[in-house]
Tab-separated table of C-alpha atoms and ligand atoms in Angstrom:
chain	number	residue	atom	x	y	z
A	503	MET	CA	-16.718	18.454	11.294
A	504	ALA	CA	-19.245	21.881	12.142
A	505	ALA	CA	-23.037	21.961	11.613
A	506	GLU	CA	-24.812	18.335	11.498
A	507	ASN	CA	-27.690	17.652	9.542
A	508	TRP	CA	-26.074	19.068	6.900
A	509	VAL	CA	-25.905	17.069	2.782
A	510	PHE	CA	-23.572	17.600	0.708
A	511	THR	CA	-23.913	16.407	-2.922
A	512	VAL	CA	-22.370	16.215	-5.941
A	513	THR	CA	-23.994	15.492	-9.772
A	514	ALA	CA	-22.053	13.897	-12.961
A	515	GLN	CA	-23.123	12.574	-16.045
A	516	THR	CA	-20.542	9.574	-17.796
A	517	PRO	CA	-20.921	8.440	-21.238
A	518	THR	CA	-20.485	4.798	-22.389
A	519	ASN	CA	-18.036	3.513	-24.915
A	520	ILE	CA	-17.935	0.827	-27.065
A	521	ALA	CA	-14.473	-0.974	-28.222
A	522	VAL	CA	-12.780	-1.197	-31.618
A	523	ILE	CA	-10.002	-2.824	-30.558
A	524	LYS	CA	-11.540	-4.840	-27.857
A	525	TYR	CA	-10.343	-5.552	-24.499
A	526	TRP	CA	-11.030	-9.354	-23.660
A	527	GLY	CA	-8.987	-11.734	-21.376
A	528	LYS	CA	-7.388	-10.789	-17.713
A	529	ARG	CA	-3.835	-10.795	-16.425
A	530	ASP	CA	-5.097	-10.264	-12.784
A	531	GLU	CA	-8.994	-11.114	-11.895
A	532	ASP	CA	-8.381	-8.703	-9.033
A	533	LEU	CA	-6.843	-5.534	-10.323
A	534	ILE	CA	-8.657	-6.084	-14.035
A	535	LEU	CA	-5.204	-5.741	-15.412
A	536	PRO	CA	-5.712	-6.833	-19.455
A	537	ILE	CA	-3.493	-8.864	-21.418
A	538	ASN	CA	-3.797	-6.015	-24.233
A	539	ASP	CA	-4.367	-2.702	-24.896
A	540	SER	CA	-7.618	-1.825	-26.474
A	541	ILE	CA	-9.549	1.254	-28.262
A	542	SER	CA	-12.864	2.873	-28.127
A	543	VAL	CA	-15.027	5.616	-28.841
A	544	THR	CA	-16.981	7.466	-26.218
A	545	LEU	CA	-20.564	7.772	-27.229
A	546	ASP	CA	-22.518	10.877	-27.234
A	547	PRO	CA	-24.186	11.074	-23.607
A	548	ASP	CA	-27.206	12.584	-24.945
A	549	HIS	CA	-27.918	9.386	-25.607
A	550	LEU	CA	-26.365	6.980	-23.690
A	551	CYS	CA	-25.121	7.802	-20.247
A	552	THR	CA	-25.078	7.216	-16.751
A	553	THR	CA	-26.497	10.476	-14.137
A	554	THR	CA	-25.102	9.821	-10.972
A	555	SER	CA	-25.334	12.027	-7.692
A	556	VAL	CA	-23.440	11.046	-4.512
A	557	ALA	CA	-24.144	12.439	-1.251
A	558	VAL	CA	-21.767	12.759	2.112
A	559	SER	CA	-23.615	13.584	5.612
A	560	PRO	CA	-22.392	12.849	9.210
A	561	ASP	CA	-26.064	11.006	9.282
A	562	PHE	CA	-25.644	8.619	7.090
A	563	THR	CA	-25.100	5.428	9.175
A	564	HIS	CA	-23.679	2.656	6.070
A	565	ASP	CA	-22.745	3.204	2.694
A	566	ARG	CA	-26.139	2.715	0.311
A	567	MET	CA	-26.852	2.765	-3.282
A	568	TRP	CA	-29.472	2.805	-5.870
A	569	LEU	CA	-29.424	1.920	-9.274
A	570	ASN	CA	-32.780	2.873	-11.318
A	571	GLY	CA	-34.574	3.506	-8.599
A	572	LYS	CA	-33.987	-0.218	-6.559
A	573	GLU	CA	-31.257	-0.108	-3.646
A	574	VAL	CA	-28.401	-2.332	-4.372
A	575	SER	CA	-25.523	-3.497	-2.524
A	576	LEU	CA	-22.402	-1.796	-2.342
A	577	SER	CA	-20.721	-4.653	-0.876
A	578	GLY	CA	-19.351	-6.688	-3.609
A	579	GLY	CA	-15.767	-6.729	-3.788
A	580	ARG	CA	-15.345	-4.016	-6.881
A	581	TYR	CA	-17.547	-1.225	-6.041
A	582	GLN	CA	-15.473	-1.840	-2.319
A	583	ASN	CA	-12.030	-1.780	-4.233
A	584	CYS	CA	-13.550	1.624	-6.152
A	585	LEU	CA	-14.270	3.420	-2.843
A	586	ARG	CA	-11.451	2.261	-0.549
A	587	GLU	CA	-8.760	3.725	-2.838
A	588	LEU	CA	-10.935	7.041	-3.286
A	589	ARG	CA	-11.658	7.403	0.338
A	590	SER	CA	-7.501	7.318	0.786
A	591	ARG	CA	-7.128	9.902	-2.088
A	592	ALA	CA	-9.705	12.070	-0.190
A	593	SER	CA	-9.245	15.627	0.508
A	594	ASP	CA	-10.552	18.519	2.501
A	595	VAL	CA	-13.725	20.066	1.972
A	596	GLU	CA	-15.155	23.329	3.007
A	597	ASP	CA	-18.457	24.679	2.195
A	598	GLU	CA	-18.483	28.185	4.875
A	599	LYS	CA	-21.997	29.175	3.784
A	600	LYS	CA	-23.381	25.465	4.285
A	601	GLY	CA	-21.283	24.831	7.312
A	602	ILE	CA	-19.763	22.251	5.903
A	603	LYS	CA	-15.937	21.050	6.780
A	604	ILE	CA	-14.743	17.605	5.925
A	605	THR	CA	-11.128	17.275	6.889
A	606	LYS	CA	-9.226	14.268	5.089
A	607	LYS	CA	-9.586	12.201	7.806
A	608	ASP	CA	-12.972	12.330	8.347
A	609	TRP	CA	-13.329	10.856	5.169
A	610	GLU	CA	-12.272	7.826	6.579
A	611	LYS	CA	-15.383	7.402	8.768
A	612	LEU	CA	-18.338	9.214	6.890
A	613	HIS	CA	-20.716	7.464	4.722
A	614	VAL	CA	-21.742	8.030	1.421
A	615	HIS	CA	-25.433	7.773	-0.800
A	616	VAL	CA	-25.377	7.085	-4.236
A	617	VAL	CA	-28.159	7.637	-6.427
A	618	SER	CA	-27.505	6.374	-10.232
A	619	TYR	CA	-29.540	6.082	-13.664
A	620	ASN	CA	-28.468	4.524	-16.548
A	621	ASN	CA	-30.879	6.603	-19.686
A	622	PHE	CA	-31.312	3.237	-21.499
A	623	PRO	CA	-32.100	-0.444	-20.192
A	624	THR	CA	-29.546	-1.519	-18.595
A	625	ALA	CA	-30.417	-5.479	-19.777
A	626	ALA	CA	-29.760	-4.444	-23.121
A	627	GLY	CA	-26.727	-4.938	-23.452
A	628	LEU	CA	-25.112	-1.803	-23.913
A	629	ALA	CA	-22.155	-1.834	-21.288
A	630	SER	CA	-23.718	-0.113	-18.774
A	631	SER	CA	-20.993	-1.046	-16.473
A	632	ALA	CA	-18.773	1.350	-18.042
A	633	ALA	CA	-20.699	4.188	-18.227
A	634	GLY	CA	-21.878	3.468	-14.508
A	635	LEU	CA	-18.629	2.828	-12.616
A	636	ALA	CA	-17.406	5.009	-14.277
A	637	CYS	CA	-19.784	7.544	-12.861
A	638	LEU	CA	-19.214	6.409	-9.510
A	639	VAL	CA	-15.765	6.895	-9.336
A	640	PHE	CA	-15.788	10.470	-11.232
A	641	SER	CA	-18.787	11.944	-9.005
A	642	LEU	CA	-17.118	10.395	-6.164
A	643	ALA	CA	-13.656	11.727	-6.727
A	644	LYS	CA	-15.643	15.582	-7.203
A	645	LEU	CA	-17.415	14.813	-3.679
A	646	MET	CA	-13.841	13.787	-1.803
A	647	ASN	CA	-11.801	16.171	-3.584
A	648	VAL	CA	-9.259	13.698	-4.924
A	649	LYS	CA	-6.865	15.664	-6.534
A	650	GLU	CA	-6.145	13.630	-9.803
A	651	ASP	CA	-6.323	13.819	-13.082
A	652	HIS	CA	-8.569	11.533	-15.144
A	653	SER	CA	-5.583	8.907	-16.184
A	654	ARG	CA	-5.345	8.185	-12.135
A	655	LEU	CA	-9.130	8.518	-11.913
A	656	SER	CA	-9.284	5.602	-14.625
A	657	ALA	CA	-6.909	3.189	-12.905
A	658	ILE	CA	-9.759	3.269	-10.037
A	659	ALA	CA	-12.313	2.924	-12.497
A	660	ARG	CA	-11.034	0.341	-14.022
A	661	GLN	CA	-11.114	-1.801	-10.763
A	662	GLY	CA	-14.732	-1.848	-10.936
A	663	SER	CA	-15.299	-2.454	-14.124
A	664	GLY	CA	-12.175	-2.958	-16.775
A	665	SER	CA	-14.109	-0.695	-19.931
A	666	ALA	CA	-14.837	1.887	-17.223
A	667	CYS	CA	-11.498	3.283	-17.326
A	668	ARG	CA	-12.109	4.404	-21.380
A	669	SER	CA	-15.452	6.822	-19.931
A	670	LEU	CA	-13.305	8.440	-18.230
A	671	TYR	CA	-12.532	10.392	-21.215
A	672	GLY	CA	-14.657	11.715	-24.830
A	673	GLY	CA	-13.778	10.961	-28.010
A	674	PHE	CA	-10.961	8.225	-28.825
A	675	VAL	CA	-9.633	6.900	-26.368
A	676	LYS	CA	-6.711	4.040	-25.158
A	677	TRP	CA	-6.451	2.400	-22.285
A	678	ILE	CA	-2.800	0.607	-22.121
A	679	MET	CA	-2.216	-2.389	-20.476
A	680	GLY	CA	0.427	-1.318	-18.569
A	681	LYS	CA	3.135	-4.031	-17.191
A	682	GLU	CA	3.599	-3.024	-13.205
A	683	GLU	CA	1.904	-5.946	-11.297
A	684	ASN	CA	0.101	-3.354	-9.232
A	685	GLY	CA	-1.712	-2.255	-12.166
A	686	SER	CA	-0.549	1.470	-11.676
A	687	ASP	CA	0.180	2.290	-15.218
A	688	SER	CA	-2.911	0.598	-16.482
A	689	ILE	CA	-4.747	3.282	-17.568
A	690	ALA	CA	-6.610	5.401	-19.927
A	691	VAL	CA	-5.245	8.143	-22.074
A	692	GLN	CA	-7.310	10.487	-24.557
A	693	LEU	CA	-6.053	9.650	-28.300
A	694	THR	CA	-8.339	12.237	-29.604
A	695	ASP	CA	-11.916	14.463	-28.459
A	696	GLU	CA	-14.777	13.702	-29.977
A	697	LYS	CA	-14.212	16.999	-32.562
A	698	HIS	CA	-11.582	15.447	-33.891
A	699	TRP	CA	-13.762	13.104	-36.175
A	700	ASP	CA	-16.992	14.697	-35.668
A	701	ASP	CA	-18.384	13.252	-39.080
A	702	LEU	CA	-19.147	9.864	-37.649
A	703	VAL	CA	-22.469	8.343	-36.847
A	704	ILE	CA	-23.140	5.656	-34.781
A	705	ILE	CA	-25.959	3.485	-35.113
A	706	ILE	CA	-26.706	0.607	-32.902
A	707	ALA	CA	-29.111	-1.972	-33.627
A	708	VAL	CA	-30.418	-3.508	-30.414
A	709	VAL	CA	-30.812	-7.114	-31.116
A	710	SER	CA	-33.788	-9.080	-29.426
A	711	SER	CA	-32.588	-11.805	-27.567
A	712	LYS	CA	-33.649	-14.644	-25.085
A	713	GLN	CA	-31.159	-16.133	-24.956
A	714	LYS	CA	-28.902	-15.625	-21.344
A	715	GLU	CA	-25.724	-14.366	-22.099
A	716	THR	CA	-22.464	-15.340	-20.543
A	717	SER	CA	-20.827	-13.014	-18.124
A	718	SER	CA	-17.880	-11.296	-19.736
A	719	THR	CA	-16.110	-11.886	-16.480
A	720	SER	CA	-16.561	-15.620	-16.711
A	721	GLY	CA	-16.150	-15.836	-20.490
A	722	MET	CA	-13.055	-13.876	-20.710
A	723	ARG	CA	-11.645	-16.179	-17.567
A	724	ASP	CA	-12.689	-19.338	-19.532
A	725	THR	CA	-11.155	-17.908	-22.785
A	726	VAL	CA	-7.406	-17.199	-20.810
A	727	GLU	CA	-7.857	-21.082	-19.304
A	728	THR	CA	-8.631	-22.744	-22.931
A	729	SER	CA	-8.305	-20.716	-25.824
A	730	MET	CA	-4.876	-21.081	-27.777
A	731	LEU	CA	-5.752	-18.559	-30.258
A	732	VAL	CA	-6.066	-15.761	-27.421
A	733	GLU	CA	-2.222	-15.934	-26.805
A	734	HIS	CA	-1.709	-15.077	-30.387
A	735	ARG	CA	-4.469	-12.724	-30.666
A	736	ALA	CA	-3.002	-10.586	-27.516
A	737	LYS	CA	0.524	-10.704	-28.553
A	738	GLU	CA	0.698	-10.444	-32.208
A	739	VAL	CA	-2.575	-9.019	-33.480
A	740	VAL	CA	-3.382	-6.421	-30.898
A	741	PRO	CA	-0.156	-4.555	-30.989
A	742	LYS	CA	0.166	-4.208	-34.778
A	743	ARG	CA	-3.641	-3.044	-34.768
A	744	ILE	CA	-3.314	-1.149	-32.076
A	745	ILE	CA	-0.582	1.078	-33.910
A	746	GLN	CA	-2.338	1.008	-37.523
A	747	MET	CA	-5.459	1.702	-35.438
A	748	GLU	CA	-4.128	5.032	-33.757
A	749	GLU	CA	-2.581	5.928	-37.208
A	750	ALA	CA	-6.411	5.517	-39.043
A	751	ILE	CA	-7.949	7.771	-36.122
A	752	LYS	CA	-4.962	10.223	-36.552
A	753	ASN	CA	-5.344	11.185	-40.449
A	754	ARG	CA	-9.434	10.413	-39.759
A	755	ASP	CA	-8.614	6.835	-42.428
A	756	PHE	CA	-12.341	5.688	-42.686
A	757	PRO	CA	-11.302	2.594	-45.401
A	758	ALA	CA	-8.582	1.664	-42.667
A	759	PHE	CA	-10.633	2.289	-39.411
A	760	ALA	CA	-13.456	0.315	-40.992
A	761	ARG	CA	-11.265	-2.675	-41.885
A	762	LEU	CA	-9.732	-2.628	-38.394
A	763	THR	CA	-12.426	-2.499	-36.271
A	764	CYS	CA	-14.574	-4.842	-38.756
A	765	ALA	CA	-11.549	-7.457	-38.632
A	766	ASP	CA	-10.920	-6.825	-34.337
A	767	SER	CA	-14.511	-7.225	-33.642
A	768	ASN	CA	-14.877	-10.873	-36.007
A	769	GLN	CA	-11.235	-12.288	-34.269
A	770	PHE	CA	-12.820	-11.558	-30.897
A	771	HIS	CA	-16.045	-14.137	-31.477
A	772	ALA	CA	-13.366	-16.224	-33.144
A	773	VAL	CA	-11.036	-16.054	-29.693
A	774	CYS	CA	-14.811	-16.684	-27.930
A	775	LEU	CA	-15.885	-19.828	-30.441
A	776	ASP	CA	-12.224	-20.801	-29.635
A	777	THR	CA	-13.226	-21.287	-25.882
A	778	LEU	CA	-13.966	-24.617	-24.137
A	779	PRO	CA	-17.168	-24.322	-23.737
A	780	PRO	CA	-17.453	-22.097	-26.602
A	781	ILE	CA	-19.561	-18.802	-25.843
A	782	PHE	CA	-21.755	-17.049	-28.615
A	783	TYR	CA	-22.589	-13.914	-27.817
A	784	MET	CA	-23.367	-13.260	-31.645
A	785	ASN	CA	-26.891	-14.605	-33.191
A	786	ASP	CA	-28.416	-15.239	-36.534
A	787	THR	CA	-29.660	-11.395	-36.607
A	788	SER	CA	-25.984	-10.572	-35.606
A	789	HIS	CA	-24.802	-12.794	-38.917
A	790	ARG	CA	-27.146	-10.762	-40.917
A	791	ILE	CA	-26.420	-7.640	-39.877
A	792	ILE	CA	-22.472	-8.529	-40.784
A	793	SER	CA	-23.580	-9.966	-44.352
A	794	TYR	CA	-25.968	-6.900	-45.333
A	795	VAL	CA	-22.606	-4.864	-44.389
A	796	GLU	CA	-19.990	-6.681	-46.098
A	797	LYS	CA	-22.213	-6.538	-49.004
A	798	TRP	CA	-22.779	-3.310	-49.232
A	799	ASN	CA	-19.304	-2.442	-48.505
A	800	ARG	CA	-17.959	-4.678	-51.650
A	801	PHE	CA	-20.901	-2.751	-53.716
A	802	GLU	CA	-19.690	0.284	-52.955
A	803	GLY	CA	-15.635	-0.577	-53.595
A	804	THR	CA	-14.495	1.500	-50.269
A	805	PRO	CA	-16.322	0.856	-46.873
A	806	GLN	CA	-19.339	3.003	-45.701
A	807	VAL	CA	-19.737	1.924	-42.415
A	808	ALA	CA	-17.841	-0.460	-39.452
A	809	TYR	CA	-19.180	-3.241	-37.475
A	810	THR	CA	-18.367	-4.018	-34.010
A	811	PHE	CA	-20.307	-6.033	-31.683
A	812	ASP	CA	-19.720	-6.659	-27.985
A	813	ALA	CA	-20.220	-9.646	-25.786
A	814	GLY	CA	-23.929	-9.781	-26.452
A	815	PRO	CA	-25.345	-10.150	-29.813
A	816	ASN	CA	-26.229	-5.581	-30.237
A	817	ALA	CA	-24.613	-4.459	-33.330
A	818	VAL	CA	-22.592	-1.425	-33.229
A	819	LEU	CA	-22.138	-0.207	-36.763
A	820	ILE	CA	-20.350	3.199	-37.158
A	821	SER	CA	-20.521	4.911	-40.352
A	822	HIS	CA	-18.118	7.008	-42.335
A	823	ASN	CA	-20.699	10.395	-42.531
A	824	ARG	CA	-24.069	11.262	-42.232
A	825	LYS	CA	-25.125	10.356	-45.805
A	826	ALA	CA	-23.763	6.481	-45.576
A	827	ALA	CA	-25.585	6.635	-42.087
A	828	ALA	CA	-28.982	7.909	-43.614
A	829	GLN	CA	-28.267	4.950	-46.316
A	830	LEU	CA	-27.701	2.761	-43.586
A	831	LEU	CA	-30.507	3.211	-42.110
A	832	GLN	CA	-33.099	2.760	-45.062
A	833	ARG	CA	-31.256	-0.722	-44.936
A	834	LEU	CA	-31.507	-1.553	-41.857
A	835	LEU	CA	-35.392	-0.040	-41.689
A	836	PHE	CA	-36.086	-2.185	-45.000
A	837	PHE	CA	-34.301	-5.865	-43.788
A	838	PHE	CA	-35.690	-5.293	-40.054
A	839	PRO	CA	-39.022	-3.089	-39.977
A	840	PRO	CA	-40.866	-2.963	-36.605
A	841	GLN	CA	-43.586	-4.830	-35.850
A	842	SER	CA	-46.844	-2.870	-37.040
A	843	ASP	CA	-48.131	-1.998	-33.939
A	844	THR	CA	-44.797	-0.600	-33.125
A	845	ASP	CA	-44.363	3.659	-32.999
A	846	LEU	CA	-41.467	4.703	-35.370
A	847	SER	CA	-40.773	7.249	-32.419
A	848	SER	CA	-39.960	4.120	-30.208
A	849	TYR	CA	-38.054	2.207	-32.945
A	850	VAL	CA	-35.336	4.770	-33.610
A	851	ILE	CA	-34.084	6.986	-30.974
A	852	GLY	CA	-31.309	9.131	-30.163
A	853	ASP	CA	-30.389	11.658	-33.227
A	854	LYS	CA	-33.585	11.549	-35.234
A	855	THR	CA	-32.131	14.022	-37.807
A	856	ILE	CA	-30.439	10.878	-39.529
A	857	LEU	CA	-34.505	9.522	-40.089
A	858	GLN	CA	-35.101	12.835	-41.740
A	859	ASP	CA	-32.152	12.761	-43.772
A	860	ALA	CA	-33.227	8.778	-44.856
A	861	GLY	CA	-36.112	10.180	-45.774
A	862	ILE	CA	-38.254	8.455	-42.759
A	863	GLN	CA	-40.740	10.004	-41.663
A	864	ASP	CA	-43.875	6.686	-40.975
A	865	MET	CA	-44.153	3.550	-41.506
A	866	LYS	CA	-45.639	4.050	-44.693
A	867	ASP	CA	-41.830	5.495	-45.678
A	868	ILE	CA	-40.858	2.027	-44.564
A	869	GLU	CA	-43.089	-0.129	-46.379
A	870	ALA	CA	-41.890	2.024	-49.476
A	871	LEU	CA	-38.553	1.395	-49.295
A	872	SER	CA	-37.009	-0.547	-52.283
A	873	PRO	CA	-34.087	-3.339	-52.008
A	874	PRO	CA	-30.923	-1.964	-51.452
A	875	PRO	CA	-29.193	-2.257	-55.211
A	876	GLU	CA	-26.168	-4.186	-53.594
A	877	ILE	CA	-29.376	-7.293	-53.289
A	878	LYS	CA	-31.385	-6.949	-56.575
A	879	GLU	CA	-28.974	-9.187	-58.463
A	880	THR	CA	-29.992	-12.155	-57.177
A	881	ASN	CA	-33.069	-12.157	-58.308
A	882	THR	CA	-34.349	-13.755	-55.608
A	883	PRO	CA	-36.953	-11.457	-53.044
A	884	ALA	CA	-35.612	-9.552	-50.307
A	885	GLN	CA	-36.581	-11.467	-46.751
A	886	LYS	CA	-37.296	-9.187	-44.375
A	887	TYR	CA	-37.306	-10.232	-40.642
A	888	LYS	CA	-39.732	-7.833	-39.021
A	889	GLY	CA	-39.177	-8.414	-34.910
A	890	ASP	CA	-35.678	-9.647	-34.445
A	891	VAL	CA	-34.588	-5.872	-34.129
A	892	SER	CA	-36.095	-4.389	-30.671
A	893	TYR	CA	-35.121	-0.269	-31.723
A	894	PHE	CA	-32.415	1.304	-33.400
A	895	ILE	CA	-30.061	4.402	-31.641
A	896	CYS	CA	-28.661	6.944	-33.793
A	897	THR	CA	-25.750	8.519	-32.016
A	898	ARG	CA	-22.094	9.788	-32.956
A	899	PRO	CA	-18.627	10.120	-30.904
A	900	GLY	CA	-19.074	11.895	-27.623
A	901	ARG	CA	-17.907	14.113	-24.960
A	902	GLY	CA	-15.945	12.583	-21.061
A	903	PRO	CA	-17.438	13.150	-18.148
A	904	VAL	CA	-19.636	16.232	-16.732
A	905	VAL	CA	-20.142	17.548	-13.184
A	906	LEU	CA	-23.729	18.643	-13.395
A	907	THR	CA	-24.023	22.023	-11.461
A	908	ASP	CA	-27.873	22.476	-11.992
A	909	GLU	CA	-29.857	21.568	-8.992
A	910	SER	CA	-32.249	20.504	-10.610
A	911	ARG	CA	-30.411	17.705	-12.035
A	912	SER	CA	-29.914	15.802	-8.915
A	913	LEU	CA	-30.994	12.622	-7.844
A	914	ILE	CA	-30.793	12.577	-4.214
A	915	ASN	CA	-32.990	15.062	-2.123
A	916	PRO	CA	-30.765	17.700	-0.331
A	917	GLU	CA	-32.308	17.791	3.018
A	918	THR	CA	-32.554	13.737	4.126
A	919	GLY	CA	-30.104	12.475	1.241
A	920	LEU	CA	-32.228	9.641	0.208
A	921	PRO	CA	-33.367	9.242	-3.452
A	922	LYS	CA	-35.534	11.887	-5.278
B	1372	ADE	N1	-24.223	-1.335	-13.543
B	1372	ADE	C1	-24.818	-1.078	-14.529
B	1372	ADE	N2	-24.941	0.306	-14.448
B	1372	ADE	C2	-24.774	0.867	-13.117
B	1372	ADE	C3	-24.644	2.575	-12.813
B	1372	ADE	N3	-25.331	3.378	-13.335
B	1372	ADE	N4	-23.863	2.366	-11.418
B	1372	ADE	C4	-23.548	1.596	-11.202
B	1372	ADE	N5	-23.157	-0.034	-11.513
B	1372	ADE	C5	-23.661	-0.247	-12.418
């Protein structure tokens, strides 16, 4: 190593993703190897992403991480697995101007600092660990000059958090379960980039919940140990659905895509119910959203929107196009109006143009919404559920990880190596 007191940093931004064919159940807990393939759509990082700055300096005494402004431990096995895998693949780094010279061997002794922010609430149940671990691995790989492609990096991110491997790409992504015991072939591959199907609009209903949810790790373990349905799902159902889903995505066949997405979400939650003790991730609001979407799709004669729910009550609603998204948002705001003291601009966040398309500018426009035609025939006044949704996020399929070269985006002070 050359001069002392230098700090070398890299900053990256990585998206989150939502599975449309779900990952549920591991065949190896340590390596995080799944029992079936899964497919996801990457969400636009402008609305949901992790930004991570990583730094190395001969002055650092141990590996440290700050997450959303608070120092957290990096000693967990999953973080350690990622750090070990990356260090073993690190290459020489040289920056003559800054007097930095790090050899492959130096990386074994050097320590790193990691500063990470999620641009959405970590507690909202929006797969923050997928974006977070993908960003950790991607940014450290750049810092350490790891010369491996995104699929090989995905196998490292997978060891931090299973679904993180799918956040190494934009667009539609498949996580191939793989067959090898060492997990070397359990990697993510891109099916199509984000431009392939850019009509899609995604609205996430962040559902208010007081219930403490079962962690995915323990939930999956209980499912694999006790559910008979999960074996049928992994061996018989998912392999066929993966083929059909790839075809639907390739052909931008929305009716097939919606049918498969909804069916797979419902089967995932059926498998949770088939677990001992049963796991309930959805709540009454989630169930209501499913009923409204099913009713509307049936009324239209062809699906306008697909729903999918992960390990929590939030609804991820994927609409065919902008027109369907605006109609969906009108329906959602009709059934789930904000509390009277809520500001509309914080109730519908992300791509606000959907709100404009829906013709909604203020609270009065929401109050003036009439019941959707598909429920009118029931002759009973439509019930509204004020306060049952915390907020909505309007987004779309998005790009994969990027390095942010603009120094002002760095989260690390380049002099001290500490959070800014
Ligand atoms: N878990 C949740 N968010 C994370 C992040 N940004 N980095 C690492 N782990 C996380």
